Amino acid sequence: MSTQTAGQQRGTRFSTFVRATIALQTTAILLQSVSAGMLLSTRHGDLLHSVGARVMYGMTMLYLLAAVLAWRPGGASPRPVLYATGFLLLASLQVVLGIAHVLSVHVPLGILMFGLSLLDLNRAVRSARP
């Protein structure tokens, strides 16, 4: 019979929070690509894409918060903090490029962010398996 200490339980809880935030971030980025298509075809696409950008940015900040909480009080590896910081920087660049209408960089960067988020989600899920 294995018993977990309070620190191990807290670390497990924070790790679950990190995985959930990565999944939410990945979903938000995917929905941004859908709203980008709607931006081209409907009147309300601009509003949807604008709201989606705010949601995606919020999910990225939540991911950073979860990674810091898993690292400092939870005792997990600091590596997810680096990943989350990178995503926050990319999301910030993405917002600036979108506002400036530099689509030649905005669109490929969005695709890159979705791919990186999928890879990060895969890494997080695999590390949770025993």
CSV table of N, CA and C in Angstrom, one decimal:
chain,number,residue,atom,x,y,z
A,1,MET,N,0.8,-1.2,0.0
A,1,MET,CA,0.0,0.0,0.0
A,1,MET,C,0.9,1.2,0.0
A,2,SER,N,0.6,2.2,-0.9
A,2,SER,CA,1.5,3.4,-1.0
A,2,SER,C,0.7,4.5,-0.5
A,3,THR,N,1.3,5.3,0.3
A,3,THR,CA,0.7,6.5,0.8
A,3,THR,C,1.4,7.7,0.3
A,4,GLN,N,0.7,8.8,0.0
A,4,GLN,CA,1.3,10.0,-0.5
A,4,GLN,C,1.4,11.0,0.6
A,5,THR,N,2.5,11.7,0.6
A,5,THR,CA,2.7,12.8,1.6
A,5,THR,C,1.8,14.0,1.1
A,6,ALA,N,1.7,15.0,1.9
A,6,ALA,CA,0.9,16.2,1.6
A,6,ALA,C,1.5,16.9,0.4
A,7,GLY,N,2.9,16.9,0.4
A,7,GLY,CA,3.6,17.6,-0.7
A,7,GLY,C,3.4,16.8,-2.1
A,8,GLN,N,3.4,15.5,-2.0
A,8,GLN,CA,3.1,14.8,-3.2
A,8,GLN,C,1.7,15.0,-3.8
A,9,GLN,N,0.7,15.0,-2.8
A,9,GLN,CA,-0.6,15.2,-3.2
A,9,GLN,C,-0.8,16.6,-3.8
A,10,ARG,N,-0.1,17.6,-3.2
A,10,ARG,CA,-0.2,19.0,-3.8
A,10,ARG,C,0.4,19.0,-5.1
A,11,GLY,N,1.6,18.4,-5.3
A,11,GLY,CA,2.3,18.3,-6.6
A,11,GLY,C,1.4,17.7,-7.7
A,12,THR,N,0.7,16.6,-7.3
A,12,THR,CA,-0.1,15.9,-8.3
A,12,THR,C,-1.3,16.8,-8.7
A,13,ARG,N,-1.9,17.5,-7.7
A,13,ARG,CA,-3.0,18.4,-8.0
A,13,ARG,C,-2.5,19.6,-8.9
A,14,PHE,N,-1.4,20.1,-8.6
A,14,PHE,CA,-0.9,21.2,-9.5
A,14,PHE,C,-0.5,20.7,-10.9
A,15,SER,N,0.0,19.5,-11.0
A,15,SER,CA,0.3,18.9,-12.3
A,15,SER,C,-0.9,18.7,-13.1
A,16,THR,N,-2.0,18.3,-12.5
A,16,THR,CA,-3.3,18.2,-13.1
A,16,THR,C,-3.8,19.5,-13.6
A,17,PHE,N,-3.6,20.6,-12.8
A,17,PHE,CA,-3.9,21.9,-13.2
A,17,PHE,C,-3.1,22.4,-14.4
A,18,VAL,N,-1.8,22.1,-14.4
A,18,VAL,CA,-1.0,22.4,-15.6
A,18,VAL,C,-1.5,21.7,-16.8
A,19,ARG,N,-1.8,20.4,-16.8
A,19,ARG,CA,-2.3,19.7,-18.0
A,19,ARG,C,-3.6,20.3,-18.4
A,20,ALA,N,-4.5,20.6,-17.5
A,20,ALA,CA,-5.8,21.2,-17.9
A,20,ALA,C,-5.6,22.6,-18.6
A,21,THR,N,-4.7,23.4,-18.1
A,21,THR,CA,-4.5,24.7,-18.7
A,21,THR,C,-3.8,24.6,-20.0
A,22,ILE,N,-3.0,23.6,-20.2
A,22,ILE,CA,-2.4,23.4,-21.6
A,22,ILE,C,-3.5,23.0,-22.5
A,23,ALA,N,-4.4,22.1,-22.1
A,23,ALA,CA,-5.5,21.7,-22.9
A,23,ALA,C,-6.4,22.8,-23.3
A,24,LEU,N,-6.7,23.7,-22.3
A,24,LEU,CA,-7.5,24.9,-22.6
A,24,LEU,C,-6.8,25.8,-23.6
A,25,GLN,N,-5.5,26.0,-23.4
A,25,GLN,CA,-4.8,26.9,-24.3
A,25,GLN,C,-4.8,26.3,-25.7
A,26,THR,N,-4.6,25.0,-25.8
A,26,THR,CA,-4.6,24.4,-27.2
A,26,THR,C,-5.9,24.6,-27.8
A,27,THR,N,-7.0,24.4,-27.1
A,27,THR,CA,-8.4,24.5,-27.6
A,27,THR,C,-8.6,25.9,-28.0
A,28,ALA,N,-8.2,26.9,-27.2
A,28,ALA,CA,-8.4,28.3,-27.5
A,28,ALA,C,-7.7,28.7,-28.8
A,29,ILE,N,-6.5,28.2,-29.0
A,29,ILE,CA,-5.7,28.4,-30.2
A,29,ILE,C,-6.4,27.8,-31.4
A,30,LEU,N,-6.9,26.6,-31.3
A,30,LEU,CA,-7.7,26.0,-32.4
A,30,LEU,C,-8.9,26.8,-32.7
A,31,LEU,N,-9.6,27.2,-31.7
A,31,LEU,CA,-10.8,28.0,-32.0
A,31,LEU,C,-10.5,29.4,-32.6
A,32,GLN,N,-9.3,29.9,-32.4
A,32,GLN,CA,-8.9,31.1,-33.1
A,32,GLN,C,-8.7,30.9,-34.6
A,33,SER,N,-8.3,29.7,-34.9
A,33,SER,CA,-8.1,29.4,-36.4
A,33,SER,C,-9.5,29.3,-37.0
A,34,VAL,N,-10.5,28.8,-36.3
A,34,VAL,CA,-11.9,28.7,-36.8
A,34,VAL,C,-12.4,30.1,-36.9
A,35,SER,N,-12.2,30.9,-35.9
A,35,SER,CA,-12.8,32.3,-36.0
A,35,SER,C,-12.0,33.1,-37.0
A,36,ALA,N,-10.8,32.8,-37.3
A,36,ALA,CA,-10.1,33.5,-38.4
A,36,ALA,C,-10.7,33.2,-39.8
A,37,GLY,N,-11.2,31.9,-39.9
A,37,GLY,CA,-11.9,31.6,-41.1
A,37,GLY,C,-13.3,32.3,-41.2
A,38,MET,N,-13.9,32.4,-40.1
A,38,MET,CA,-15.2,33.1,-40.0
A,38,MET,C,-15.0,34.6,-40.2
A,39,LEU,N,-13.8,35.1,-39.9
A,39,LEU,CA,-13.5,36.5,-40.1
A,39,LEU,C,-13.6,36.9,-41.6
A,40,LEU,N,-13.2,35.9,-42.4
A,40,LEU,CA,-13.2,36.1,-43.8
A,40,LEU,C,-14.5,35.9,-44.5
A,41,SER,N,-15.4,35.2,-43.8
A,41,SER,CA,-16.7,34.9,-44.5
A,41,SER,C,-18.0,35.5,-43.8
A,42,THR,N,-17.9,36.0,-42.6
A,42,THR,CA,-19.1,36.6,-42.0
A,42,THR,C,-18.9,38.0,-41.4
A,43,ARG,N,-20.0,38.6,-41.1
A,43,ARG,CA,-19.9,40.0,-40.6
A,43,ARG,C,-19.4,39.9,-39.1
A,44,HIS,N,-19.7,38.9,-38.4
A,44,HIS,CA,-19.4,38.8,-37.0
A,44,HIS,C,-18.1,38.1,-36.7
A,45,GLY,N,-17.4,37.8,-37.8
A,45,GLY,CA,-16.1,37.1,-37.6
A,45,GLY,C,-15.1,37.9,-36.9
A,46,ASP,N,-15.1,39.2,-37.1
A,46,ASP,CA,-14.1,40.1,-36.5
A,46,ASP,C,-14.3,40.2,-35.0
A,47,LEU,N,-15.5,40.2,-34.5
A,47,LEU,CA,-15.8,40.2,-33.1
A,47,LEU,C,-15.4,38.9,-32.5
A,48,LEU,N,-15.8,37.8,-33.1
A,48,LEU,CA,-15.4,36.5,-32.6
A,48,LEU,C,-13.9,36.3,-32.5
A,49,HIS,N,-13.2,36.8,-33.5
A,49,HIS,CA,-11.7,36.6,-33.5
A,49,HIS,C,-11.1,37.5,-32.4
A,50,SER,N,-11.7,38.7,-32.2
A,50,SER,CA,-11.2,39.6,-31.1
A,50,SER,C,-11.5,39.0,-29.7
A,51,VAL,N,-12.6,38.5,-29.5
A,51,VAL,CA,-12.9,37.9,-28.2
A,51,VAL,C,-12.1,36.7,-28.0
A,52,GLY,N,-11.9,35.9,-29.1
A,52,GLY,CA,-11.1,34.7,-29.0
A,52,GLY,C,-9.7,35.0,-28.7
A,53,ALA,N,-9.2,36.1,-29.2
A,53,ALA,CA,-7.8,36.5,-28.9
A,53,ALA,C,-7.6,36.8,-27.4
A,54,ARG,N,-8.6,37.4,-26.8
A,54,ARG,CA,-8.5,37.7,-25.4
A,54,ARG,C,-8.6,36.4,-24.5
A,55,VAL,N,-9.5,35.5,-25.0
A,55,VAL,CA,-9.6,34.2,-24.3
A,55,VAL,C,-8.3,33.4,-24.4
A,56,MET,N,-7.7,33.4,-25.6
A,56,MET,CA,-6.4,32.7,-25.8
A,56,MET,C,-5.3,33.3,-24.9
A,57,TYR,N,-5.3,34.6,-24.9
A,57,TYR,CA,-4.2,35.3,-24.1
A,57,TYR,C,-4.4,35.0,-22.6
A,58,GLY,N,-5.7,35.0,-22.2
A,58,GLY,CA,-6.0,34.6,-20.8
A,58,GLY,C,-5.6,33.2,-20.5
A,59,MET,N,-5.9,32.3,-21.4
A,59,MET,CA,-5.5,30.9,-21.1
A,59,MET,C,-4.0,30.7,-21.1
A,60,THR,N,-3.3,31.5,-21.8
A,60,THR,CA,-1.8,31.5,-21.8
A,60,THR,C,-1.3,32.0,-20.5
A,61,MET,N,-1.9,33.1,-20.0
A,61,MET,CA,-1.5,33.6,-18.6
A,61,MET,C,-1.9,32.6,-17.5
A,62,LEU,N,-3.0,31.9,-17.7
A,62,LEU,CA,-3.4,30.9,-16.7
A,62,LEU,C,-2.4,29.7,-16.7
A,63,TYR,N,-1.9,29.3,-17.9
A,63,TYR,CA,-0.9,28.3,-18.0
A,63,TYR,C,0.3,28.7,-17.3
A,64,LEU,N,0.8,29.9,-17.4
A,64,LEU,CA,2.0,30.4,-16.7
A,64,LEU,C,1.7,30.3,-15.2
A,65,LEU,N,0.6,30.8,-14.8
A,65,LEU,CA,0.3,30.7,-13.3
A,65,LEU,C,0.3,29.3,-12.8
A,66,ALA,N,-0.3,28.4,-13.6
A,66,ALA,CA,-0.3,27.0,-13.1
A,66,ALA,C,1.1,26.4,-13.1
A,67,ALA,N,1.9,26.7,-14.1
A,67,ALA,CA,3.3,26.2,-14.1
A,67,ALA,C,4.1,26.7,-12.9
A,68,VAL,N,3.9,28.0,-12.6
A,68,VAL,CA,4.6,28.6,-11.4
A,68,VAL,C,4.2,27.9,-10.2
A,69,LEU,N,2.8,27.7,-10.0
A,69,LEU,CA,2.3,27.1,-8.8
A,69,LEU,C,2.8,25.6,-8.7
A,70,ALA,N,2.9,24.9,-9.8
A,70,ALA,CA,3.3,23.5,-9.8
A,70,ALA,C,4.8,23.5,-9.4
A,71,TRP,N,5.6,24.5,-9.8
A,71,TRP,CA,7.0,24.5,-9.6
A,71,TRP,C,7.4,24.9,-8.2
A,72,ARG,N,6.9,26.1,-7.8
A,72,ARG,CA,7.3,26.6,-6.5
A,72,ARG,C,6.7,25.9,-5.3
A,73,PRO,N,5.4,26.0,-5.1
A,73,PRO,CA,4.9,25.3,-3.9
A,73,PRO,C,4.7,23.8,-4.2
A,74,GLY,N,4.5,23.4,-5.4
A,74,GLY,CA,4.3,22.0,-5.7
A,74,GLY,C,5.5,21.1,-5.8
A,75,GLY,N,6.7,21.8,-6.1
A,75,GLY,CA,7.9,21.0,-6.2
A,75,GLY,C,8.2,20.3,-7.5
A,76,ALA,N,7.4,20.7,-8.5
A,76,ALA,CA,7.6,20.1,-9.9
A,76,ALA,C,8.8,20.8,-10.6
A,77,SER,N,9.1,20.3,-11.8
A,77,SER,CA,10.2,20.8,-12.6
A,77,SER,C,9.9,22.3,-13.0
A,78,PRO,N,10.9,23.1,-13.1
A,78,PRO,CA,10.7,24.5,-13.6
A,78,PRO,C,10.5,24.5,-15.2
A,79,ARG,N,10.7,23.4,-15.9
A,79,ARG,CA,10.7,23.5,-17.3
A,79,ARG,C,9.3,24.0,-17.9
A,80,PRO,N,8.2,23.6,-17.3
A,80,PRO,CA,6.9,24.1,-17.8
A,80,PRO,C,6.8,25.6,-17.7
A,81,VAL,N,7.5,26.2,-16.7
A,81,VAL,CA,7.5,27.7,-16.5
A,81,VAL,C,8.1,28.3,-17.8
A,82,LEU,N,9.2,27.7,-18.2
A,82,LEU,CA,9.9,28.2,-19.4
A,82,LEU,C,9.0,28.1,-20.7
A,83,TYR,N,8.3,26.9,-20.8
A,83,TYR,CA,7.4,26.8,-21.9
A,83,TYR,C,6.3,27.8,-21.9
A,84,ALA,N,5.7,28.0,-20.7
A,84,ALA,CA,4.6,28.9,-20.5
A,84,ALA,C,5.0,30.3,-20.8
A,85,THR,N,6.2,30.7,-20.4
A,85,THR,CA,6.7,32.0,-20.6
A,85,THR,C,6.9,32.2,-22.1
A,86,GLY,N,7.4,31.2,-22.8
A,86,GLY,CA,7.6,31.3,-24.3
A,86,GLY,C,6.2,31.5,-24.9
A,87,PHE,N,5.2,30.7,-24.5
A,87,PHE,CA,3.9,30.9,-25.1
A,87,PHE,C,3.3,32.3,-24.8
A,88,LEU,N,3.6,32.8,-23.6
A,88,LEU,CA,3.1,34.2,-23.3
A,88,LEU,C,3.8,35.2,-24.2
A,89,LEU,N,5.1,35.0,-24.5
A,89,LEU,CA,5.8,35.9,-25.4
A,89,LEU,C,5.2,35.8,-26.8
A,90,LEU,N,5.0,34.6,-27.3
A,90,LEU,CA,4.5,34.3,-28.6
A,90,LEU,C,3.1,34.9,-28.7
A,91,ALA,N,2.3,34.7,-27.7
A,91,ALA,CA,0.9,35.3,-27.7
A,91,ALA,C,0.9,36.8,-27.8
A,92,SER,N,1.8,37.4,-27.0
A,92,SER,CA,2.0,38.9,-27.0
A,92,SER,C,2.4,39.4,-28.4
A,93,LEU,N,3.3,38.7,-29.0
A,93,LEU,CA,3.7,39.0,-30.4
A,93,LEU,C,2.6,38.8,-31.4
A,94,GLN,N,1.8,37.8,-31.2
A,94,GLN,CA,0.6,37.5,-32.0
A,94,GLN,C,-0.4,38.6,-31.9
A,95,VAL,N,-0.6,39.1,-30.7
A,95,VAL,CA,-1.6,40.2,-30.6
A,95,VAL,C,-1.1,41.4,-31.3
A,96,VAL,N,0.1,41.8,-31.1
A,96,VAL,CA,0.7,43.0,-31.7
A,96,VAL,C,0.6,42.9,-33.2
A,97,LEU,N,1.0,41.7,-33.8
A,97,LEU,CA,0.9,41.5,-35.2
A,97,LEU,C,-0.5,41.5,-35.8
A,98,GLY,N,-1.4,41.0,-35.0
A,98,GLY,CA,-2.8,41.0,-35.4
A,98,GLY,C,-3.4,42.4,-35.4
A,99,ILE,N,-3.1,43.2,-34.4
A,99,ILE,CA,-3.5,44.6,-34.4
A,99,ILE,C,-2.9,45.4,-35.5
A,100,ALA,N,-1.7,45.1,-35.8
A,100,ALA,CA,-1.0,45.8,-36.9
A,100,ALA,C,-1.4,45.3,-38.3
A,101,HIS,N,-2.2,44.2,-38.4
A,101,HIS,CA,-2.6,43.6,-39.6
A,101,HIS,C,-1.4,43.1,-40.4
A,102,VAL,N,-0.4,42.5,-39.8
A,102,VAL,CA,0.7,41.9,-40.5
A,102,VAL,C,0.4,40.4,-40.6
A,103,LEU,N,-0.5,40.1,-41.6
A,103,LEU,CA,-1.0,38.8,-41.7
A,103,LEU,C,0.0,37.8,-42.2
A,104,SER,N,1.0,38.3,-42.9
A,104,SER,CA,2.1,37.4,-43.5
A,104,SER,C,2.9,36.8,-42.4
A,105,VAL,N,2.9,37.3,-41.2
A,105,VAL,CA,3.6,36.7,-40.0
A,105,VAL,C,2.5,36.2,-39.0
A,106,HIS,N,1.4,36.9,-38.9
A,106,HIS,CA,0.4,36.6,-37.9
A,106,HIS,C,-0.2,35.2,-38.1
A,107,VAL,N,-0.5,34.8,-39.3
A,107,VAL,CA,-1.1,33.5,-39.6
A,107,VAL,C,-0.1,32.4,-39.4
A,108,PRO,N,1.1,32.5,-40.0
A,108,PRO,CA,2.1,31.4,-39.7
A,108,PRO,C,2.4,31.2,-38.2
A,109,LEU,N,2.5,32.3,-37.5
A,109,LEU,CA,2.8,32.3,-36.1
A,109,LEU,C,1.7,31.6,-35.3
A,110,GLY,N,0.5,31.8,-35.8
A,110,GLY,CA,-0.7,31.1,-35.1
A,110,GLY,C,-0.6,29.6,-35.4
A,111,ILE,N,-0.2,29.2,-36.6
A,111,ILE,CA,-0.1,27.8,-36.9
A,111,ILE,C,1.1,27.2,-36.0
A,112,LEU,N,2.2,27.9,-35.9
A,112,LEU,CA,3.3,27.5,-35.1
A,112,LEU,C,2.9,27.3,-33.7
A,113,MET,N,2.1,28.3,-33.2
A,113,MET,CA,1.7,28.2,-31.8
A,113,MET,C,0.8,27.0,-31.5
A,114,PHE,N,-0.1,26.7,-32.5
A,114,PHE,CA,-1.0,25.6,-32.3
A,114,PHE,C,-0.1,24.3,-32.3
A,115,GLY,N,0.8,24.2,-33.2
A,115,GLY,CA,1.7,23.0,-33.2
A,115,GLY,C,2.5,22.8,-31.9
A,116,LEU,N,3.1,23.9,-31.5
A,116,LEU,CA,3.8,23.9,-30.2
A,116,LEU,C,3.0,23.5,-29.0
A,117,SER,N,1.8,24.1,-29.0
A,117,SER,CA,0.9,23.8,-27.9
A,117,SER,C,0.4,22.3,-27.9
A,118,LEU,N,0.2,21.7,-29.1
A,118,LEU,CA,-0.1,20.3,-29.2
A,118,LEU,C,1.1,19.5,-28.7
A,119,LEU,N,2.3,19.8,-29.1
A,119,LEU,CA,3.5,19.1,-28.6
A,119,LEU,C,3.6,19.2,-27.1
A,120,ASP,N,3.4,20.4,-26.5
A,120,ASP,CA,3.5,20.6,-25.1
A,120,ASP,C,2.4,19.8,-24.4
A,121,LEU,N,1.2,19.8,-24.9
A,121,LEU,CA,0.1,19.0,-24.3
A,121,LEU,C,0.5,17.5,-24.4
A,122,ASN,N,1.1,17.0,-25.4
A,122,ASN,CA,1.5,15.6,-25.6
A,122,ASN,C,2.6,15.3,-24.5
A,123,ARG,N,3.5,16.2,-24.3
A,123,ARG,CA,4.6,16.0,-23.3
A,123,ARG,C,4.0,16.0,-21.9
A,124,ALA,N,3.0,16.8,-21.6
A,124,ALA,CA,2.4,16.9,-20.3
A,124,ALA,C,1.6,15.6,-20.0
A,125,VAL,N,0.9,15.1,-21.0
A,125,VAL,CA,0.1,13.9,-20.8
A,125,VAL,C,1.0,12.7,-20.7
A,126,ARG,N,2.0,12.6,-21.5
A,126,ARG,CA,2.9,11.5,-21.4
A,126,ARG,C,3.7,11.5,-20.0
A,127,SER,N,4.0,12.6,-19.5
A,127,SER,CA,4.7,12.7,-18.2
A,127,SER,C,3.8,12.3,-17.1
A,128,ALA,N,2.5,12.3,-17.3
A,128,ALA,CA,1.6,12.0,-16.2
A,128,ALA,C,1.4,10.5,-16.1
A,129,ARG,N,1.7,9.8,-17.2
A,129,ARG,CA,1.6,8.3,-17.1
A,129,ARG,C,2.6,7.7,-16.3
A,130,PRO,N,2.3,6.6,-15.6
A,130,PRO,CA,3.3,5.9,-14.7
A,130,PRO,C,4.3,5.1,-15.5
